[in-house]
Amino acid sequence: MGYKVVVAGATGNVGREMLNILAEREFPVDEIAALASRKSLGTEVSFGDKTLTTKDLDTFDFTGWDMALFAVGSEATKKYAPKAAAAGCVVIDNSSLYRYDPDVPLIVPEVNPDAIEGYAKKNIIANPNCSTAQMVVALKPLHDRAKIKRVVVSTYQSVSGAGKAGIDELWDQTKGMYVPGQEVDPTKFTKQIAFNVIPHIDVFMDSGDTKEEWKMITETKKIVDPAIKVTATCVRVPVFVGHSESINIEFEDFLDEDEARDILREAPGILVVDKREDGGYVTPVECVGDFATFISRIRQDVTVENGINLWCVSDNLRKGAALNAVQIAELLGRRVLRKG
């Protein structure tokens, strides 16, 4: 006996990836519905070897469905998630709408699986920001051993984090650099993204941080430990898929780089590729399509008493979004619903 599963936003990058991963991981599905907005109604999407025709999110009745994976953005989520939750369908939301709600658990299954028990307050579970998800997978096992005081992270985030429009803008601008008369001005991004990097993701806040940076700070505290101090600089780079992060960690206790490497090798969801030679590390191109969060360049930071540096890479459409949502669905099934 399996689950009745809804994927809302099934025609977008993350929604399509959710369907792919549900099929790849052989999630126990009895029935599946792919939902989209009216403008995408009737679009066909793949689910394993099946083809699904999208249904109208606006008129869909969630009664009798077990769980709904939402990838529709905050505005649509605000309208439709409470409707699904009230009908008894557990919502796993990929938007930022519910992440900071104290009555909604924010979950990365490798990090805080016990938080799943809090889903019943609103029948909603939040998926973290893409850049946070991969970082906390790396932080948690190290925090368990040596207690993290402070994290300094700089991100190198791919354009797919800005959706199809971001991918298209990088593609079109890059071509336009070589074809006179086909130059493309920035519309999705604030400056040229082709052959450039932009230290600006989401809107600026009064503190001077961007909202993307604030998300990493706030979500890490909620998922791992509110006592951890985090400072972030989030940068958009001309990469199609795959987020990278340079992470500097300061601990309460000394942690040797070799022990840190061993801990990370044993940690769930992580693959360590850390050879001190040409190519002995993972780059975003190599992580695309993979489930793992890759860790490289693990080394002591001798400028502080108890410091470690590392390089963290993951497919942002997978662990940063769709994969984590499916893992939450698996956790919900295992711990709570127990049907599959």
Short mmCIF file of N, CA and C in Angstrom, two decimals, residues 21-182:
data_model
loop_
_atom_site.label_atom_id
_atom_site.label_comp_id
_atom_site.label_asym_id
_atom_site.label_seq_id
_atom_site.Cartn_x
_atom_site.Cartn_y
_atom_site.Cartn_z
N ILE A 21 12.87 12.49 -9.14
CA ILE A 21 13.48 11.88 -7.96
C ILE A 21 12.52 10.92 -7.28
N LEU A 22 11.23 11.26 -7.24
CA LEU A 22 10.24 10.31 -6.72
C LEU A 22 10.32 8.98 -7.48
N ALA A 23 10.48 9.07 -8.80
CA ALA A 23 10.59 7.86 -9.62
C ALA A 23 11.92 7.15 -9.40
N GLU A 24 13.01 7.91 -9.40
CA GLU A 24 14.35 7.33 -9.23
C GLU A 24 14.49 6.58 -7.92
N ARG A 25 13.94 7.16 -6.85
CA ARG A 25 14.07 6.57 -5.52
C ARG A 25 12.96 5.56 -5.21
N GLU A 26 12.12 5.31 -6.23
CA GLU A 26 11.04 4.33 -6.12
C GLU A 26 10.17 4.60 -4.89
N PHE A 27 9.81 5.87 -4.74
CA PHE A 27 8.91 6.24 -3.65
C PHE A 27 7.60 5.48 -3.83
N PRO A 28 7.04 4.92 -2.74
CA PRO A 28 5.84 4.09 -2.87
C PRO A 28 4.59 4.91 -3.20
N VAL A 29 4.36 5.11 -4.48
CA VAL A 29 3.24 5.93 -4.96
C VAL A 29 2.12 5.03 -5.47
N ASP A 30 0.92 5.20 -4.94
CA ASP A 30 -0.26 4.52 -5.49
C ASP A 30 -0.89 5.35 -6.59
N GLU A 31 -0.88 6.67 -6.36
CA GLU A 31 -1.47 7.60 -7.34
C GLU A 31 -0.71 8.91 -7.26
N ILE A 32 -0.50 9.55 -8.40
CA ILE A 32 0.23 10.82 -8.41
C ILE A 32 -0.50 11.82 -9.29
N ALA A 33 -0.52 13.07 -8.84
CA ALA A 33 -1.14 14.15 -9.61
C ALA A 33 -0.11 15.26 -9.81
N ALA A 34 0.02 15.72 -11.04
CA ALA A 34 0.91 16.84 -11.38
C ALA A 34 0.04 18.07 -11.58
N LEU A 35 0.28 19.10 -10.76
CA LEU A 35 -0.53 20.31 -10.83
C LEU A 35 0.27 21.48 -11.38
N ALA A 36 -0.42 22.38 -12.06
CA ALA A 36 0.23 23.57 -12.61
C ALA A 36 -0.79 24.70 -12.65
N SER A 37 -0.30 25.89 -12.94
CA SER A 37 -1.20 27.03 -13.10
C SER A 37 -1.96 26.89 -14.42
N ARG A 38 -2.97 27.72 -14.58
CA ARG A 38 -3.83 27.61 -15.78
C ARG A 38 -3.05 27.80 -17.08
N LYS A 39 -2.03 28.66 -17.03
CA LYS A 39 -1.27 28.91 -18.27
C LYS A 39 -0.49 27.68 -18.72
N SER A 40 -0.20 26.77 -17.78
CA SER A 40 0.53 25.53 -18.13
C SER A 40 -0.38 24.31 -18.13
N LEU A 41 -1.66 24.52 -18.01
CA LEU A 41 -2.61 23.43 -17.92
C LEU A 41 -2.54 22.54 -19.16
N GLY A 42 -2.50 21.23 -18.92
CA GLY A 42 -2.44 20.28 -20.03
C GLY A 42 -1.04 19.95 -20.49
N THR A 43 -0.03 20.64 -19.95
CA THR A 43 1.36 20.32 -20.28
C THR A 43 1.68 18.91 -19.80
N GLU A 44 2.43 18.18 -20.59
CA GLU A 44 2.81 16.82 -20.21
C GLU A 44 4.16 16.82 -19.51
N VAL A 45 4.27 16.05 -18.43
CA VAL A 45 5.51 15.92 -17.68
C VAL A 45 5.78 14.44 -17.45
N SER A 46 7.05 14.11 -17.23
CA SER A 46 7.44 12.71 -17.07
C SER A 46 7.49 12.31 -15.61
N PHE A 47 7.05 11.08 -15.35
CA PHE A 47 7.19 10.45 -14.04
C PHE A 47 7.65 9.02 -14.29
N GLY A 48 8.96 8.80 -14.21
CA GLY A 48 9.52 7.50 -14.58
C GLY A 48 9.22 7.21 -16.04
N ASP A 49 8.60 6.08 -16.31
CA ASP A 49 8.27 5.74 -17.70
C ASP A 49 6.84 6.16 -18.06
N LYS A 50 6.21 6.92 -17.17
CA LYS A 50 4.86 7.40 -17.43
C LYS A 50 4.87 8.86 -17.85
N THR A 51 3.82 9.26 -18.54
CA THR A 51 3.63 10.67 -18.88
C THR A 51 2.35 11.16 -18.19
N LEU A 52 2.50 12.24 -17.44
CA LEU A 52 1.36 12.82 -16.72
C LEU A 52 0.92 14.11 -17.41
N THR A 53 -0.37 14.33 -17.43
CA THR A 53 -0.91 15.59 -17.94
C THR A 53 -1.28 16.46 -16.74
N THR A 54 -0.81 17.69 -16.74
CA THR A 54 -1.01 18.55 -15.58
C THR A 54 -2.48 18.93 -15.41
N LYS A 55 -2.86 19.02 -14.12
CA LYS A 55 -4.20 19.43 -13.73
C LYS A 55 -4.13 20.84 -13.14
N ASP A 56 -5.29 21.45 -12.99
CA ASP A 56 -5.38 22.84 -12.55
C ASP A 56 -5.24 22.93 -11.03
N LEU A 57 -4.18 23.59 -10.57
CA LEU A 57 -3.96 23.78 -9.14
C LEU A 57 -5.13 24.53 -8.50
N ASP A 58 -5.69 25.46 -9.22
CA ASP A 58 -6.73 26.33 -8.66
C ASP A 58 -8.00 25.56 -8.27
N THR A 59 -8.32 24.52 -9.02
CA THR A 59 -9.58 23.79 -8.78
C THR A 59 -9.36 22.40 -8.18
N PHE A 60 -8.12 22.04 -7.92
CA PHE A 60 -7.83 20.68 -7.46
C PHE A 60 -8.35 20.45 -6.03
N ASP A 61 -8.95 19.29 -5.81
CA ASP A 61 -9.45 18.91 -4.49
C ASP A 61 -8.41 18.00 -3.82
N PHE A 62 -7.79 18.48 -2.72
CA PHE A 62 -6.74 17.74 -2.03
C PHE A 62 -7.29 16.69 -1.06
N THR A 63 -8.58 16.59 -0.92
CA THR A 63 -9.19 15.62 -0.01
C THR A 63 -8.81 14.20 -0.42
N GLY A 64 -8.33 13.41 0.54
CA GLY A 64 -7.97 12.02 0.27
C GLY A 64 -6.54 11.81 -0.20
N TRP A 65 -5.80 12.91 -0.43
CA TRP A 65 -4.40 12.81 -0.84
C TRP A 65 -3.51 12.87 0.41
N ASP A 66 -2.44 12.09 0.41
CA ASP A 66 -1.59 11.98 1.61
C ASP A 66 -0.63 13.15 1.78
N MET A 67 0.04 13.52 0.71
CA MET A 67 1.05 14.58 0.80
C MET A 67 1.16 15.33 -0.51
N ALA A 68 1.54 16.61 -0.40
CA ALA A 68 1.71 17.45 -1.58
C ALA A 68 3.05 18.15 -1.51
N LEU A 69 3.86 17.97 -2.54
CA LEU A 69 5.15 18.65 -2.65
C LEU A 69 4.92 19.92 -3.46
N PHE A 70 5.15 21.07 -2.82
CA PHE A 70 4.87 22.36 -3.43
C PHE A 70 6.15 23.00 -3.96
N ALA A 71 6.13 23.42 -5.24
CA ALA A 71 7.23 24.16 -5.84
C ALA A 71 6.64 25.27 -6.70
N VAL A 72 5.85 26.14 -6.04
CA VAL A 72 5.08 27.14 -6.79
C VAL A 72 5.39 28.58 -6.37
N GLY A 73 6.35 28.79 -5.46
CA GLY A 73 6.64 30.15 -5.01
C GLY A 73 5.73 30.56 -3.87
N SER A 74 6.14 31.61 -3.16
CA SER A 74 5.46 32.00 -1.92
C SER A 74 4.03 32.48 -2.13
N GLU A 75 3.78 33.24 -3.19
CA GLU A 75 2.44 33.80 -3.38
C GLU A 75 1.40 32.71 -3.59
N ALA A 76 1.69 31.78 -4.49
CA ALA A 76 0.75 30.68 -4.74
C ALA A 76 0.67 29.75 -3.54
N THR A 77 1.78 29.54 -2.85
CA THR A 77 1.78 28.69 -1.66
C THR A 77 0.87 29.28 -0.59
N LYS A 78 0.92 30.59 -0.44
CA LYS A 78 0.09 31.27 0.57
C LYS A 78 -1.39 31.00 0.32
N LYS A 79 -1.76 30.86 -0.93
CA LYS A 79 -3.16 30.64 -1.30
C LYS A 79 -3.56 29.16 -1.18
N TYR A 80 -2.67 28.27 -1.68
CA TYR A 80 -3.08 26.88 -1.85
C TYR A 80 -2.61 25.92 -0.74
N ALA A 81 -1.49 26.22 -0.07
CA ALA A 81 -1.00 25.30 0.96
C ALA A 81 -1.99 25.14 2.13
N PRO A 82 -2.57 26.23 2.66
CA PRO A 82 -3.55 26.06 3.74
C PRO A 82 -4.78 25.25 3.29
N LYS A 83 -5.14 25.42 2.02
CA LYS A 83 -6.27 24.67 1.46
C LYS A 83 -5.97 23.17 1.47
N ALA A 84 -4.76 22.80 1.04
CA ALA A 84 -4.36 21.39 1.03
C ALA A 84 -4.26 20.85 2.46
N ALA A 85 -3.63 21.63 3.34
CA ALA A 85 -3.44 21.20 4.73
C ALA A 85 -4.78 21.00 5.43
N ALA A 86 -5.73 21.89 5.18
CA ALA A 86 -7.06 21.78 5.80
C ALA A 86 -7.80 20.54 5.32
N ALA A 87 -7.46 20.08 4.11
CA ALA A 87 -8.10 18.88 3.55
C ALA A 87 -7.44 17.59 4.04
N GLY A 88 -6.43 17.73 4.92
CA GLY A 88 -5.77 16.56 5.48
C GLY A 88 -4.56 16.08 4.70
N CYS A 89 -4.14 16.86 3.71
CA CYS A 89 -2.97 16.53 2.89
C CYS A 89 -1.76 17.29 3.45
N VAL A 90 -0.71 16.56 3.83
CA VAL A 90 0.48 17.20 4.41
C VAL A 90 1.26 17.90 3.30
N VAL A 91 1.54 19.18 3.51
CA VAL A 91 2.26 19.98 2.52
C VAL A 91 3.75 20.01 2.86
N ILE A 92 4.58 19.72 1.86
CA ILE A 92 6.03 19.89 1.96
C ILE A 92 6.39 21.02 1.01
N ASP A 93 6.70 22.17 1.58
CA ASP A 93 6.77 23.42 0.81
C ASP A 93 8.20 23.84 0.53
N ASN A 94 8.49 24.09 -0.74
CA ASN A 94 9.84 24.49 -1.13
C ASN A 94 10.04 26.01 -1.11
N SER A 95 8.99 26.79 -0.92
CA SER A 95 9.13 28.24 -0.90
C SER A 95 9.66 28.69 0.47
N SER A 96 9.88 29.99 0.59
CA SER A 96 10.38 30.54 1.86
C SER A 96 9.25 30.91 2.83
N LEU A 97 7.99 30.73 2.41
CA LEU A 97 6.85 31.28 3.14
C LEU A 97 6.77 30.82 4.59
N TYR A 98 6.98 29.53 4.84
CA TYR A 98 6.75 28.98 6.18
C TYR A 98 8.05 28.65 6.94
N ARG A 99 9.19 28.94 6.35
CA ARG A 99 10.45 28.49 6.97
C ARG A 99 10.69 29.07 8.36
N TYR A 100 10.20 30.25 8.59
CA TYR A 100 10.52 30.95 9.84
C TYR A 100 9.33 30.95 10.80
N ASP A 101 8.29 30.20 10.45
CA ASP A 101 7.12 30.04 11.29
C ASP A 101 7.45 29.05 12.41
N PRO A 102 7.34 29.45 13.69
CA PRO A 102 7.70 28.55 14.78
C PRO A 102 6.84 27.29 14.86
N ASP A 103 5.66 27.32 14.21
CA ASP A 103 4.77 26.16 14.21
C ASP A 103 4.96 25.25 13.00
N VAL A 104 5.96 25.55 12.18
CA VAL A 104 6.24 24.74 10.99
C VAL A 104 7.67 24.22 11.08
N PRO A 105 7.88 22.91 11.10
CA PRO A 105 9.25 22.39 11.14
C PRO A 105 10.00 22.67 9.83
N LEU A 106 11.26 23.04 9.96
CA LEU A 106 12.16 23.28 8.83
C LEU A 106 13.16 22.14 8.85
N ILE A 107 13.14 21.29 7.83
CA ILE A 107 13.81 20.00 7.96
C ILE A 107 14.82 19.72 6.85
N VAL A 108 15.99 19.23 7.29
CA VAL A 108 16.94 18.54 6.43
C VAL A 108 17.09 17.15 7.07
N PRO A 109 16.60 16.09 6.43
CA PRO A 109 16.48 14.80 7.11
C PRO A 109 17.78 14.25 7.72
N GLU A 110 18.92 14.55 7.12
CA GLU A 110 20.18 14.08 7.70
C GLU A 110 20.56 14.83 8.97
N VAL A 111 19.92 15.98 9.19
CA VAL A 111 20.34 16.89 10.26
C VAL A 111 19.37 16.88 11.44
N ASN A 112 18.07 17.10 11.18
CA ASN A 112 17.10 17.22 12.28
C ASN A 112 15.82 16.42 12.01
N PRO A 113 15.96 15.11 11.80
CA PRO A 113 14.77 14.30 11.46
C PRO A 113 13.69 14.31 12.53
N ASP A 114 14.08 14.46 13.79
CA ASP A 114 13.08 14.41 14.87
C ASP A 114 12.09 15.57 14.80
N ALA A 115 12.47 16.63 14.11
CA ALA A 115 11.57 17.79 13.98
C ALA A 115 10.31 17.45 13.20
N ILE A 116 10.29 16.31 12.51
CA ILE A 116 9.11 15.92 11.71
C ILE A 116 7.86 15.82 12.58
N GLU A 117 8.04 15.52 13.86
CA GLU A 117 6.90 15.35 14.75
C GLU A 117 6.08 16.64 14.88
N GLY A 118 6.69 17.78 14.59
CA GLY A 118 5.98 19.05 14.71
C GLY A 118 5.10 19.40 13.53
N TYR A 119 5.02 18.53 12.53
CA TYR A 119 4.27 18.86 11.32
C TYR A 119 2.77 19.06 11.59
N ALA A 120 2.26 18.38 12.63
CA ALA A 120 0.81 18.32 12.83
C ALA A 120 0.19 19.66 13.24
N LYS A 121 1.01 20.60 13.72
CA LYS A 121 0.45 21.89 14.15
C LYS A 121 -0.26 22.60 13.00
N LYS A 122 0.33 22.52 11.80
CA LYS A 122 -0.30 23.18 10.64
C LYS A 122 -0.44 22.26 9.44
N ASN A 123 0.03 20.99 9.59
CA ASN A 123 0.03 20.04 8.48
C ASN A 123 0.94 20.51 7.34
N ILE A 124 1.98 21.28 7.73
CA ILE A 124 2.91 21.84 6.74
C ILE A 124 4.33 21.62 7.24
N ILE A 125 5.22 21.27 6.31
CA ILE A 125 6.65 21.13 6.59
C ILE A 125 7.39 22.00 5.58
N ALA A 126 8.41 22.73 6.05
CA ALA A 126 9.16 23.63 5.17
C ALA A 126 10.48 23.00 4.73
N ASN A 127 10.81 23.25 3.48
CA ASN A 127 12.09 22.86 2.88
C ASN A 127 13.01 24.09 2.97
N PRO A 128 14.26 23.94 3.38
CA PRO A 128 15.12 25.12 3.53
C PRO A 128 15.60 25.69 2.20
N ASN A 129 16.23 26.85 2.29
CA ASN A 129 16.86 27.47 1.14
C ASN A 129 17.96 26.55 0.60
N CYS A 130 18.17 26.61 -0.71
CA CYS A 130 19.13 25.71 -1.35
C CYS A 130 20.54 25.84 -0.77
N SER A 131 20.98 27.05 -0.54
CA SER A 131 22.35 27.25 -0.04
C SER A 131 22.49 26.80 1.41
N THR A 132 21.40 26.89 2.18
CA THR A 132 21.43 26.42 3.57
C THR A 132 21.49 24.90 3.63
N ALA A 133 20.68 24.23 2.80
CA ALA A 133 20.53 22.78 2.89
C ALA A 133 21.86 22.05 2.80
N GLN A 134 22.67 22.40 1.79
CA GLN A 134 23.93 21.68 1.63
C GLN A 134 24.90 22.02 2.75
N MET A 135 24.87 23.26 3.24
CA MET A 135 25.81 23.65 4.29
C MET A 135 25.52 22.92 5.60
N VAL A 136 24.25 22.84 5.99
CA VAL A 136 23.96 22.22 7.29
C VAL A 136 24.22 20.72 7.28
N VAL A 137 24.13 20.09 6.12
CA VAL A 137 24.50 18.66 6.02
C VAL A 137 25.97 18.48 6.42
N ALA A 138 26.80 19.44 6.04
CA ALA A 138 28.22 19.38 6.40
C ALA A 138 28.47 19.81 7.84
N LEU A 139 27.72 20.81 8.32
CA LEU A 139 27.97 21.34 9.66
C LEU A 139 27.56 20.38 10.77
N LYS A 140 26.42 19.70 10.63
CA LYS A 140 25.85 18.95 11.74
C LYS A 140 26.78 17.89 12.33
N PRO A 141 27.39 17.01 11.53
CA PRO A 141 28.24 15.99 12.15
C PRO A 141 29.47 16.58 12.84
N LEU A 142 29.97 17.70 12.33
CA LEU A 142 31.11 18.37 12.96
C LEU A 142 30.66 19.06 14.26
N HIS A 143 29.47 19.64 14.24
CA HIS A 143 28.92 20.30 15.43
C HIS A 143 28.70 19.28 16.55
N ASP A 144 28.26 18.08 16.20
CA ASP A 144 28.05 17.03 17.19
C ASP A 144 29.34 16.64 17.90
N ARG A 145 30.45 16.77 17.19
CA ARG A 145 31.75 16.38 17.76
C ARG A 145 32.42 17.53 18.53
N ALA A 146 32.42 18.74 17.98
CA ALA A 146 33.27 19.79 18.57
C ALA A 146 32.53 21.09 18.88
N LYS A 147 31.25 21.17 18.63
CA LYS A 147 30.40 22.34 18.89
C LYS A 147 30.89 23.59 18.15
N ILE A 148 30.12 23.97 17.17
CA ILE A 148 30.47 25.12 16.33
C ILE A 148 30.10 26.43 17.03
N LYS A 149 31.05 27.37 17.04
CA LYS A 149 30.81 28.72 17.56
C LYS A 149 30.37 29.67 16.45
N ARG A 150 31.09 29.61 15.33
CA ARG A 150 30.90 30.63 14.29
C ARG A 150 31.19 30.04 12.92
N VAL A 151 30.39 30.48 11.94
CA VAL A 151 30.57 30.05 10.56
C VAL A 151 30.67 31.30 9.67
N VAL A 152 31.68 31.33 8.81
CA VAL A 152 31.81 32.36 7.78
C VAL A 152 31.70 31.65 6.43
N VAL A 153 30.66 31.97 5.67
CA VAL A 153 30.44 31.27 4.41
C VAL A 153 30.32 32.25 3.26
N SER A 154 31.00 31.93 2.17
CA SER A 154 30.83 32.66 0.90
C SER A 154 30.30 31.66 -0.11
N THR A 155 29.21 32.02 -0.78
CA THR A 155 28.59 31.09 -1.72
C THR A 155 28.89 31.49 -3.17
N TYR A 156 28.83 30.49 -4.03
CA TYR A 156 29.00 30.67 -5.48
C TYR A 156 27.79 29.97 -6.10
N GLN A 157 26.69 30.70 -6.29
CA GLN A 157 25.41 30.09 -6.58
C GLN A 157 25.05 30.16 -8.07
N SER A 158 24.60 29.03 -8.60
CA SER A 158 24.31 28.92 -10.02
C SER A 158 23.03 29.67 -10.39
N VAL A 159 22.89 29.95 -11.66
CA VAL A 159 21.74 30.73 -12.14
C VAL A 159 20.43 29.95 -12.08
N SER A 160 20.49 28.61 -12.00
CA SER A 160 19.26 27.83 -11.91
C SER A 160 18.53 28.11 -10.61
N GLY A 161 19.23 28.67 -9.62
CA GLY A 161 18.57 29.09 -8.39
C GLY A 161 17.58 30.21 -8.63
N ALA A 162 17.70 30.89 -9.76
CA ALA A 162 16.77 31.96 -10.13
C ALA A 162 15.73 31.47 -11.14
N GLY A 163 15.64 30.15 -11.32
CA GLY A 163 14.64 29.58 -12.20
C GLY A 163 15.04 29.58 -13.67
N LYS A 164 14.08 29.22 -14.52
CA LYS A 164 14.33 29.12 -15.96
C LYS A 164 14.79 30.46 -16.54
N ALA A 165 14.25 31.55 -16.01
CA ALA A 165 14.62 32.88 -16.52
C ALA A 165 16.11 33.15 -16.28
N GLY A 166 16.64 32.67 -15.17
CA GLY A 166 18.06 32.84 -14.88
C GLY A 166 18.93 32.03 -15.83
N ILE A 167 18.52 30.80 -16.09
CA ILE A 167 19.25 29.94 -17.03
C ILE A 167 19.24 30.57 -18.42
N ASP A 168 18.06 31.01 -18.85
CA ASP A 168 17.93 31.60 -20.19
C ASP A 168 18.79 32.85 -20.33
N GLU A 169 18.83 33.68 -19.27
CA GLU A 169 19.60 34.92 -19.37
C GLU A 169 21.10 34.64 -19.50
N LEU A 170 21.61 33.67 -18.75
CA LEU A 170 23.03 33.33 -18.89
C LEU A 170 23.32 32.80 -20.29
N TRP A 171 22.46 31.92 -20.78
CA TRP A 171 22.63 31.32 -22.10
C TRP A 171 22.61 32.40 -23.20
N ASP A 172 21.59 33.25 -23.16
CA ASP A 172 21.43 34.26 -24.20
C ASP A 172 22.51 35.33 -24.13
N GLN A 173 22.89 35.74 -22.92
CA GLN A 173 23.95 36.75 -22.79
C GLN A 173 25.29 36.22 -23.26
N THR A 174 25.56 34.96 -22.95
CA THR A 174 26.83 34.36 -23.37
C THR A 174 26.91 34.31 -24.90
N LYS A 175 25.84 33.87 -25.55
CA LYS A 175 25.82 33.86 -27.03
C LYS A 175 25.95 35.28 -27.57
N GLY A 176 25.25 36.23 -26.92
CA GLY A 176 25.25 37.61 -27.40
C GLY A 176 26.61 38.28 -27.33
N MET A 177 27.50 37.78 -26.47
CA MET A 177 28.85 38.35 -26.39
C MET A 177 29.64 38.11 -27.66
N TYR A 178 29.25 37.08 -28.42
CA TYR A 178 30.02 36.70 -29.61
C TYR A 178 29.32 37.02 -30.93
N VAL A 179 28.05 37.42 -30.84
CA VAL A 179 27.28 37.67 -32.06
C VAL A 179 26.84 39.14 -32.05
N PRO A 180 27.49 39.99 -32.83
CA PRO A 180 27.11 41.42 -32.87
C PRO A 180 25.64 41.58 -33.22
N GLY A 181 24.98 42.46 -32.46
CA GLY A 181 23.57 42.71 -32.69
C GLY A 181 22.65 41.82 -31.86
N GLN A 182 23.23 40.80 -31.17
CA GLN A 182 22.40 39.91 -30.35
C GLN A 182 22.73 40.06 -28.86
#
